[in-house]
PDB file of C-alpha atoms in Angstrom:
ATOM      1  CA  MET A   1      14.064  15.956 -12.771  1.00 92.00           C
ATOM      2  CA  GLU A   2      15.929  13.224 -10.895  1.00 97.00           C
ATOM      3  CA  PHE A   3      14.813   9.650 -10.257  1.00 98.00           C
ATOM      4  CA  GLY A   4      15.324   6.981  -7.622  1.00 98.00           C
ATOM      5  CA  ILE A   5      14.361   3.596  -6.196  1.00 98.00           C
ATOM      6  CA  CYS A   6      13.945   2.340  -2.647  1.00 98.00           C
ATOM      7  CA  LEU A   7      16.286  -0.559  -1.870  1.00 98.00           C
ATOM      8  CA  LEU A   8      15.420  -0.795   1.829  1.00 98.00           C
ATOM      9  CA  SER A   9      12.566  -2.642   3.535  1.00 97.00           C
ATOM     10  CA  ILE A  10      10.286   0.141   4.869  1.00 98.00           C
ATOM     11  CA  VAL A  11      11.114   3.854   4.498  1.00 98.00           C
ATOM     12  CA  PRO A  12       8.968   6.718   5.851  1.00 98.00           C
ATOM     13  CA  MET A  13       7.664   9.571   3.712  1.00 98.00           C
ATOM     14  CA  ARG A  14       7.077  12.659   5.875  1.00 98.00           C
ATOM     15  CA  ARG A  15       4.954  15.784   5.605  1.00 98.00           C
ATOM     16  CA  GLU A  16       7.924  18.068   6.235  1.00 98.00           C
ATOM     17  CA  ALA A  17      11.699  17.731   5.820  1.00 98.00           C
ATOM     18  CA  SER A  18      12.331  16.539   9.373  1.00 97.00           C
ATOM     19  CA  ASP A  19      12.616  13.262  11.266  1.00 97.00           C
ATOM     20  CA  LYS A  20      10.131  14.735  13.760  1.00 98.00           C
ATOM     21  CA  SER A  21       7.515  15.389  11.075  1.00 98.00           C
ATOM     22  CA  GLU A  22       4.356  13.311  10.618  1.00 98.00           C
ATOM     23  CA  MET A  23       4.735  10.173   8.497  1.00 98.00           C
ATOM     24  CA  VAL A  24       2.221  10.346   5.630  1.00 98.00           C
ATOM     25  CA  ASN A  25       3.208   7.257   3.638  1.00 98.00           C
ATOM     26  CA  GLN A  26       5.929   4.650   3.217  1.00 98.00           C
ATOM     27  CA  LEU A  27       8.159   3.222   0.510  1.00 98.00           C
ATOM     28  CA  LEU A  28       8.831  -0.494   0.275  1.00 98.00           C
ATOM     29  CA  PHE A  29      11.683  -2.230  -1.530  1.00 98.00           C
ATOM     30  CA  GLY A  30      11.420  -1.650  -5.279  1.00 98.00           C
ATOM     31  CA  ASP A  31       9.250   1.478  -5.140  1.00 98.00           C
ATOM     32  CA  LEU A  32      10.235   3.993  -7.818  1.00 98.00           C
ATOM     33  CA  VAL A  33      10.203   7.733  -7.127  1.00 98.00           C
ATOM     34  CA  LEU A  34      10.585  11.021  -8.953  1.00 98.00           C
ATOM     35  CA  ILE A  35      12.757  13.518  -7.071  1.00 98.00           C
ATOM     36  CA  GLU A  36      11.177  16.967  -7.280  1.00 98.00           C
ATOM     37  CA  GLU A  37      13.232  18.993  -4.780  1.00 97.00           C
ATOM     38  CA  ARG A  38      16.326  18.818  -2.574  1.00 97.00           C
ATOM     39  CA  LYS A  39      16.515  20.524   0.811  1.00 96.00           C
ATOM     40  CA  ASP A  40      19.650  19.927   2.880  1.00 94.00           C
ATOM     41  CA  ASP A  41      19.623  16.164   3.597  1.00 96.00           C
ATOM     42  CA  TRP A  42      16.035  15.683   2.405  1.00 98.00           C
ATOM     43  CA  LEU A  43      14.313  14.939  -0.879  1.00 98.00           C
ATOM     44  CA  PHE A  44      10.770  15.883  -1.836  1.00 98.00           C
ATOM     45  CA  ILE A  45       9.641  12.886  -3.863  1.00 98.00           C
ATOM     46  CA  ARG A  46       6.629  11.657  -5.810  1.00 98.00           C
ATOM     47  CA  LYS A  47       5.924   7.942  -5.672  1.00 98.00           C
ATOM     48  CA  ALA A  48       5.628   6.602  -9.228  1.00 98.00           C
ATOM     49  CA  PHE A  49       2.925   4.063  -8.315  1.00 97.00           C
ATOM     50  CA  ASP A  50       0.293   6.558  -7.143  1.00 97.00           C
ATOM     51  CA  ASN A  51       1.865  10.061  -7.452  1.00 98.00           C
ATOM     52  CA  TYR A  52       1.766  10.493  -3.660  1.00 98.00           C
ATOM     53  CA  GLU A  53       4.215  13.139  -2.446  1.00 98.00           C
ATOM     54  CA  GLY A  54       6.311  13.561   0.683  1.00 98.00           C
ATOM     55  CA  TRP A  55       9.778  14.145   2.088  1.00 98.00           C
ATOM     56  CA  MET A  56      12.338  11.396   2.627  1.00 98.00           C
ATOM     57  CA  ASP A  57      15.880  11.136   3.962  1.00 98.00           C
ATOM     58  CA  ILE A  58      18.406  11.402   1.129  1.00 98.00           C
ATOM     59  CA  LYS A  59      20.354   8.493   2.646  1.00 98.00           C
ATOM     60  CA  GLN A  60      17.432   6.108   2.113  1.00 98.00           C
ATOM     61  CA  ILE A  61      17.208   6.232  -1.676  1.00 97.00           C
ATOM     62  CA  GLU A  62      19.258   4.884  -4.592  1.00 97.00           C
ATOM     63  CA  VAL A  63      19.450   7.496  -7.360  1.00 97.00           C
ATOM     64  CA  LEU A  64      18.724   6.112 -10.855  1.00 97.00           C
ATOM     65  CA  GLY A  65      19.481   7.420 -14.292  1.00 96.00           C
ATOM     66  CA  GLU A  66      16.487   8.532 -16.346  1.00 97.00           C
ATOM     67  CA  GLN A  67      16.773   5.649 -18.825  1.00 97.00           C
ATOM     68  CA  GLU A  68      16.892   2.951 -16.114  1.00 97.00           C
ATOM     69  CA  PHE A  69      14.014   4.581 -14.232  1.00 98.00           C
ATOM     70  CA  TYR A  70      11.699   4.547 -17.251  1.00 97.00           C
ATOM     71  CA  SER A  71      12.820   1.057 -18.237  1.00 97.00           C
ATOM     72  CA  LEU A  72      11.972  -0.269 -14.777  1.00 97.00           C
ATOM     73  CA  ASN A  73       8.740   1.717 -14.577  1.00 97.00           C
ATOM     74  CA  LYS A  74       7.356   0.189 -17.774  1.00 96.00           C
ATOM     75  CA  THR A  75       8.385  -3.353 -16.788  1.00 95.00           C
ATOM     76  CA  LYS A  76       5.656  -5.573 -15.341  1.00 93.00           C
ATOM     77  CA  ALA A  77       5.916  -5.575 -11.563  1.00 96.00           C
ATOM     78  CA  ASN A  78       6.072  -8.699  -9.404  1.00 97.00           C
ATOM     79  CA  TYR A  79       5.086  -8.359  -5.753  1.00 98.00           C
ATOM     80  CA  ILE A  80       6.472 -10.252  -2.792  1.00 98.00           C
ATOM     81  CA  SER A  81       3.686 -12.290  -1.213  1.00 96.00           C
ATOM     82  CA  ASP A  82       5.679 -13.683   1.707  1.00 97.00           C
ATOM     83  CA  LEU A  83       4.857 -11.921   4.966  1.00 96.00           C
ATOM     84  CA  ALA A  84       8.594 -11.302   5.411  1.00 97.00           C
ATOM     85  CA  ASN A  85      11.707 -12.592   3.672  1.00 98.00           C
ATOM     86  CA  VAL A  86      15.159 -11.432   2.559  1.00 98.00           C
ATOM     87  CA  ILE A  87      16.754 -10.347  -0.699  1.00 98.00           C
ATOM     88  CA  GLU A  88      20.435 -11.083  -1.159  1.00 98.00           C
ATOM     89  CA  ASP A  89      22.547  -8.222  -2.485  1.00 97.00           C
ATOM     90  CA  LYS A  90      25.097 -10.413  -4.245  1.00 97.00           C
ATOM     91  CA  THR A  91      27.274  -7.451  -5.215  1.00 97.00           C
ATOM     92  CA  SER A  92      27.709  -6.108  -1.681  1.00 94.00           C
ATOM     93  CA  LYS A  93      27.308  -9.551  -0.079  1.00 95.00           C
ATOM     94  CA  PHE A  94      24.603  -8.728   2.470  1.00 96.00           C
ATOM     95  CA  PHE A  95      20.886  -9.363   2.977  1.00 98.00           C
ATOM     96  CA  ILE A  96      17.996  -6.888   2.845  1.00 98.00           C
ATOM     97  CA  PRO A  97      14.821  -7.693   4.828  1.00 98.00           C
ATOM     98  CA  VAL A  98      11.682  -7.246   2.729  1.00 98.00           C
ATOM     99  CA  VAL A  99       7.951  -7.459   3.449  1.00 98.00           C
ATOM    100  CA  LEU A 100       4.678  -8.345   1.780  1.00 98.00           C
ATOM    101  CA  GLY A 101       3.902  -5.930  -1.063  1.00 98.00           C
ATOM    102  CA  SER A 102       7.495  -5.104  -2.023  1.00 98.00           C
ATOM    103  CA  THR A 103       8.262  -4.904  -5.749  1.00 98.00           C
ATOM    104  CA  ILE A 104      10.677  -6.841  -7.944  1.00 98.00           C
ATOM    105  CA  ARG A 105      10.910  -6.336 -11.706  1.00 97.00           C
ATOM    106  CA  ASP A 106      12.566  -8.224 -14.537  1.00 95.00           C
ATOM    107  CA  ILE A 107      13.530 -11.255 -12.442  1.00 97.00           C
ATOM    108  CA  THR A 108      14.881 -14.392 -14.126  1.00 96.00           C
ATOM    109  CA  ASN A 109      15.776 -17.590 -12.260  1.00 97.00           C
ATOM    110  CA  ASP A 110      15.544 -15.688  -8.956  1.00 97.00           C
ATOM    111  CA  ASN A 111      18.061 -13.058 -10.120  1.00 98.00           C
ATOM    112  CA  PHE A 112      17.612  -9.405 -11.067  1.00 98.00           C
ATOM    113  CA  LYS A 113      19.692  -6.248 -11.451  1.00 97.00           C
ATOM    114  CA  ILE A 114      19.208  -2.680 -10.224  1.00 97.00           C
ATOM    115  CA  SER A 115      21.651   0.169 -10.749  1.00 93.00           C
ATOM    116  CA  GLY A 116      24.487  -2.203 -11.710  1.00 93.00           C
ATOM    117  CA  LYS A 117      24.002  -4.410  -8.637  1.00 96.00           C
ATOM    118  CA  ASP A 118      23.072  -8.102  -8.653  1.00 98.00           C
ATOM    119  CA  PHE A 119      20.252  -9.301  -6.401  1.00 98.00           C
ATOM    120  CA  GLN A 120      18.646 -12.673  -5.678  1.00 98.00           C
ATOM    121  CA  TYR A 121      15.196 -13.452  -4.314  1.00 98.00           C
ATOM    122  CA  SER A 122      13.926 -17.005  -3.891  1.00 97.00           C
ATOM    123  CA  GLY A 123      10.583 -16.363  -2.234  1.00 97.00           C
ATOM    124  CA  ILE A 124       7.011 -16.255  -3.521  1.00 96.00           C
ATOM    125  CA  LEU A 125       5.984 -13.585  -6.038  1.00 97.00           C
ATOM    126  CA  VAL A 126       2.622 -12.615  -7.518  1.00 96.00           C
ATOM    127  CA  SER A 127       2.204 -10.680 -10.730  1.00 91.00           C
ATOM    128  CA  GLY A 128      -1.515  -9.892 -10.915  1.00 78.00           C
ATOM    129  CA  ASN A 129      -1.707 -11.451 -14.375  1.00 80.00           C
ATOM    130  CA  GLN A 130      -4.888 -13.375 -13.587  1.00 82.00           C
ATOM    131  CA  PRO A 131      -8.248 -11.527 -13.470  1.00 90.00           C
ATOM    132  CA  PRO A 132      -8.831 -10.538  -9.820  1.00 93.00           C
ATOM    133  CA  THR A 133     -11.619 -12.275  -7.910  1.00 95.00           C
ATOM    134  CA  PHE A 134     -13.123 -11.813  -4.489  1.00 96.00           C
ATOM    135  CA  ASN A 135     -11.414 -15.015  -3.335  1.00 97.00           C
ATOM    136  CA  THR A 136      -7.956 -13.659  -4.184  1.00 96.00           C
ATOM    137  CA  ILE A 137      -8.795 -10.351  -2.504  1.00 97.00           C
ATOM    138  CA  TYR A 138     -10.065 -12.139   0.605  1.00 98.00           C
ATOM    139  CA  GLU A 139      -7.064 -14.459   0.847  1.00 97.00           C
ATOM    140  CA  THR A 140      -4.690 -11.516   0.396  1.00 97.00           C
ATOM    141  CA  ALA A 141      -6.500  -9.365   2.950  1.00 98.00           C
ATOM    142  CA  LEU A 142      -6.280 -12.152   5.542  1.00 98.00           C
ATOM    143  CA  LEU A 143      -2.473 -12.000   5.316  1.00 98.00           C
ATOM    144  CA  PHE A 144      -2.707  -8.632   7.084  1.00 98.00           C
ATOM    145  CA  LEU A 145      -5.139  -9.752   9.798  1.00 98.00           C
ATOM    146  CA  ASN A 146      -4.051  -8.363  13.205  1.00 98.00           C
ATOM    147  CA  ALA A 147      -1.435  -6.073  11.649  1.00 98.00           C
ATOM    148  CA  PRO A 148      -1.267  -3.043  13.988  1.00 98.00           C
ATOM    149  CA  TYR A 149      -2.712   0.269  12.857  1.00 98.00           C
ATOM    150  CA  LEU A 150      -0.063   2.840  11.903  1.00 98.00           C
ATOM    151  CA  TRP A 151      -0.861   6.219  10.361  1.00 98.00           C
ATOM    152  CA  GLY A 152       0.864   6.312   6.963  1.00 98.00           C
ATOM    153  CA  GLY A 153       1.802   2.618   7.099  1.00 98.00           C
ATOM    154  CA  ILE A 154       1.541   0.143   4.217  1.00 98.00           C
ATOM    155  CA  SER A 155       3.239  -2.965   5.651  1.00 98.00           C
ATOM    156  CA  PRO A 156       2.051  -5.940   7.740  1.00 98.00           C
ATOM    157  CA  PHE A 157       4.081  -4.465  10.617  1.00 98.00           C
ATOM    158  CA  GLY A 158       1.995  -1.288  10.657  1.00 98.00           C
ATOM    159  CA  ILE A 159      -0.721  -0.143   8.265  1.00 98.00           C
ATOM    160  CA  ASP A 160      -3.515   2.415   8.016  1.00 98.00           C
ATOM    161  CA  CYS A 161      -6.987   1.881   6.573  1.00 98.00           C
ATOM    162  CA  SER A 162      -6.352   3.163   3.050  1.00 98.00           C
ATOM    163  CA  GLY A 163      -2.825   1.723   2.945  1.00 98.00           C
ATOM    164  CA  PHE A 164      -4.368  -1.664   3.695  1.00 98.00           C
ATOM    165  CA  ILE A 165      -6.847  -1.291   0.836  1.00 98.00           C
ATOM    166  CA  GLN A 166      -4.258  -0.025  -1.641  1.00 98.00           C
ATOM    167  CA  THR A 167      -1.778  -2.796  -0.841  1.00 98.00           C
ATOM    168  CA  VAL A 168      -4.321  -5.629  -0.958  1.00 98.00           C
ATOM    169  CA  TYR A 169      -5.671  -4.530  -4.328  1.00 98.00           C
ATOM    170  CA  LYS A 170      -2.151  -3.909  -5.671  1.00 97.00           C
ATOM    171  CA  LEU A 171      -1.270  -7.517  -4.909  1.00 97.00           C
ATOM    172  CA  VAL A 172      -4.194  -8.747  -7.028  1.00 96.00           C
ATOM    173  CA  GLY A 173      -3.366  -6.425  -9.922  1.00 95.00           C
ATOM    174  CA  ILE A 174      -5.609  -3.394  -9.275  1.00 96.00           C
ATOM    175  CA  ASN A 175      -4.001   0.032  -8.805  1.00 96.00           C
ATOM    176  CA  LEU A 176      -5.800   2.317  -6.360  1.00 98.00           C
ATOM    177  CA  LEU A 177      -4.917   5.772  -5.070  1.00 98.00           C
ATOM    178  CA  ARG A 178      -3.422   6.227  -1.600  1.00 98.00           C
ATOM    179  CA  ASP A 179      -5.930   8.003   0.679  1.00 98.00           C
ATOM    180  CA  ALA A 180      -9.499   6.925   1.439  1.00 98.00           C
ATOM    181  CA  SER A 181     -10.897  10.198   0.053  1.00 98.00           C
ATOM    182  CA  GLN A 182      -8.982   9.576  -3.203  1.00 98.00           C
ATOM    183  CA  GLN A 183     -10.040   5.930  -3.434  1.00 98.00           C
ATOM    184  CA  ALA A 184     -13.658   7.063  -3.057  1.00 98.00           C
ATOM    185  CA  THR A 185     -13.379   8.737  -6.482  1.00 98.00           C
ATOM    186  CA  GLN A 186     -12.635   5.394  -8.167  1.00 98.00           C
ATOM    187  CA  GLY A 187     -14.971   2.592  -9.228  1.00 98.00           C
ATOM    188  CA  GLU A 188     -18.727   2.369  -9.740  1.00 98.00           C
ATOM    189  CA  GLN A 189     -21.047   3.764  -7.082  1.00 98.00           C
ATOM    190  CA  ILE A 190     -23.521   1.369  -5.422  1.00 97.00           C
ATOM    191  CA  SER A 191     -26.635   2.894  -3.883  1.00 94.00           C
ATOM    192  CA  LEU A 192     -27.568   0.502  -1.072  1.00 95.00           C
ATOM    193  CA  ILE A 193     -25.588  -1.821   1.169  1.00 96.00           C
ATOM    194  CA  GLU A 194     -28.114  -4.544   0.329  1.00 95.00           C
ATOM    195  CA  GLU A 195     -26.749  -4.336  -3.236  1.00 96.00           C
ATOM    196  CA  ALA A 196     -23.096  -4.501  -2.140  1.00 97.00           C
ATOM    197  CA  LYS A 197     -21.061  -7.546  -3.116  1.00 97.00           C
ATOM    198  CA  PRO A 198     -17.981  -9.086  -1.484  1.00 97.00           C
ATOM    199  CA  GLY A 199     -14.952  -7.139  -2.695  1.00 97.00           C
ATOM    200  CA  ASP A 200     -16.754  -3.783  -2.828  1.00 98.00           C
ATOM    201  CA  LEU A 201     -15.185  -0.892  -0.932  1.00 98.00           C
ATOM    202  CA  LEU A 202     -17.157   0.753   1.864  1.00 98.00           C
ATOM    203  CA  PHE A 203     -16.306   4.350   2.789  1.00 98.00           C
ATOM    204  CA  PHE A 204     -17.089   6.112   6.055  1.00 98.00           C
ATOM    205  CA  ASP A 205     -17.190   9.783   6.996  1.00 97.00           C
ATOM    206  CA  ASN A 206     -16.692  11.943  10.091  1.00 96.00           C
ATOM    207  CA  GLN A 207     -19.029  14.515  11.606  1.00 93.00           C
ATOM    208  CA  GLU A 208     -17.887  17.091   9.055  1.00 95.00           C
ATOM    209  CA  GLY A 209     -18.883  14.776   6.204  1.00 95.00           C
ATOM    210  CA  ASN A 210     -15.306  14.054   5.112  1.00 97.00           C
ATOM    211  CA  ILE A 211     -14.414  10.498   4.071  1.00 98.00           C
ATOM    212  CA  VAL A 212     -11.877   9.254   6.604  1.00 98.00           C
ATOM    213  CA  HIS A 213     -12.124   5.447   6.589  1.00 98.00           C
ATOM    214  CA  VAL A 214     -12.430   2.534   4.154  1.00 98.00           C
ATOM    215  CA  GLY A 215     -12.807  -1.244   4.321  1.00 98.00           C
ATOM    216  CA  ILE A 216     -13.541  -4.281   2.147  1.00 98.00           C
ATOM    217  CA  MET A 217     -16.996  -5.846   2.111  1.00 98.00           C
ATOM    218  CA  LEU A 218     -16.990  -9.561   2.939  1.00 98.00           C
ATOM    219  CA  ASN A 219     -19.696 -12.211   2.995  1.00 96.00           C
ATOM    220  CA  ASP A 220     -22.362 -12.355   5.731  1.00 94.00           C
ATOM    221  CA  LYS A 221     -22.478  -8.570   6.339  1.00 96.00           C
ATOM    222  CA  LYS A 222     -18.856  -8.448   7.494  1.00 98.00           C
ATOM    223  CA  ILE A 223     -16.077  -5.984   6.722  1.00 98.00           C
ATOM    224  CA  ILE A 224     -12.287  -6.256   6.996  1.00 98.00           C
ATOM    225  CA  HIS A 225     -10.587  -2.961   7.777  1.00 98.00           C
ATOM    226  CA  ALA A 226      -7.729  -1.377   9.753  1.00 98.00           C
ATOM    227  CA  SER A 227      -8.926   0.172  13.001  1.00 98.00           C
ATOM    228  CA  GLY A 228      -6.524  -0.341  15.893  1.00 98.00           C
ATOM    229  CA  LYS A 229      -5.477  -3.398  13.931  1.00 98.00           C
ATOM    230  CA  VAL A 230      -6.656  -5.141  10.779  1.00 98.00           C
ATOM    231  CA  ARG A 231      -9.851  -6.780  11.961  1.00 98.00           C
ATOM    232  CA  ILE A 232     -13.196  -8.183  10.839  1.00 98.00           C
ATOM    233  CA  ASP A 233     -16.382  -6.554  12.112  1.00 98.00           C
ATOM    234  CA  SER A 234     -20.091  -6.463  11.286  1.00 98.00           C
ATOM    235  CA  VAL A 235     -21.427  -3.754   8.983  1.00 98.00           C
ATOM    236  CA  ASP A 236     -24.897  -2.509   8.018  1.00 97.00           C
ATOM    237  CA  HIS A 237     -26.547   0.606   6.557  1.00 96.00           C
ATOM    238  CA  GLN A 238     -25.596   2.552   9.700  1.00 97.00           C
ATOM    239  CA  GLY A 239     -21.911   1.638   9.694  1.00 98.00           C
ATOM    240  CA  ILE A 240     -19.353  -0.612  11.379  1.00 98.00           C
ATOM    241  CA  TYR A 241     -20.269  -2.311  14.636  1.00 98.00           C
ATOM    242  CA  ASN A 242     -17.180  -3.113  16.720  1.00 97.00           C
ATOM    243  CA  ARG A 243     -17.914  -6.328  18.596  1.00 91.00           C
ATOM    244  CA  ASP A 244     -15.219  -5.630  21.204  1.00 94.00           C
ATOM    245  CA  LEU A 245     -16.349  -2.084  21.999  1.00 96.00           C
ATOM    246  CA  LYS A 246     -19.998  -3.083  21.562  1.00 96.00           C
ATOM    247  CA  LYS A 247     -20.832   0.073  19.608  1.00 97.00           C
ATOM    248  CA  TYR A 248     -20.852   1.603  16.128  1.00 97.00           C
ATOM    249  CA  THR A 249     -17.477   3.184  15.373  1.00 97.00           C
ATOM    250  CA  HIS A 250     -17.779   4.369  11.753  1.00 98.00           C
ATOM    251  CA  SER A 251     -20.684   5.898   9.819  1.00 98.00           C
ATOM    252  CA  LEU A 252     -21.294   4.521   6.309  1.00 98.00           C
ATOM    253  CA  ARG A 253     -21.165   7.147   3.571  1.00 97.00           C
ATOM    254  CA  LEU A 254     -20.408   5.510   0.219  1.00 97.00           C
ATOM    255  CA  ILE A 255     -20.041   2.151  -1.543  1.00 98.00           C
ATOM    256  CA  LYS A 256     -17.825   1.650  -4.602  1.00 98.00           C
ATOM    257  CA  ARG A 257     -17.461  -1.426  -6.832  1.00 98.00           C
ATOM    258  CA  ILE A 258     -13.871  -1.975  -8.007  1.00 95.00           C
ATOM    259  CA  LEU A 259     -14.044  -5.477  -9.519  1.00 90.00           C
TER     260      LEU A 259
END
């Protein structure tokens, strides 16, 4: 088994070992991976945070030794909460653009080391040390408002529905799985939408009964979710009502309490 870390801003994970293949997920700066297979110029990797698998370009990863990987993986993560900023690679003397949700570990006085290199970051970090509340979830979710929808995306420059949920909850200290159908297996089930509280997750299915969408319950029968863009819509027992399209767009299937 080999190990690695992403030291770039946003890196695609693909379904197959090809640049033309569907993007299924992304890595952000600081994401740790386990390398399970090599194929030409591609690596089949498993993301340490959620065990999600996919192919990535071998040129977009920094290989780590086993000891450093496990040392970093057990270190408390700090997450960048600036929409966008830069990290200075002091060893190579250049800057790396980074986005909301990127990970930095073991930082002291704005400085940290990875793979023998010195880095500096002077922006805002959150650690998730405080018990999460709906207010922190709501404030974090609003940072992504109007981010464009992107299948497989997890950044404010392109994000899908479950990537939005996973990233928001990660920033407040709650680890969720990657896909909506996986997230639906977590938390406590709530029977009726009248019993739902702000911060609960609402799941929606397609005509085949498969869970394909997720959003966060807000106050006043509203939901924030990624559909075309991260947006706020009305929701009831039937589903999501899109005020722009003037119709229901998603059918409510399940409610889960995470907090």
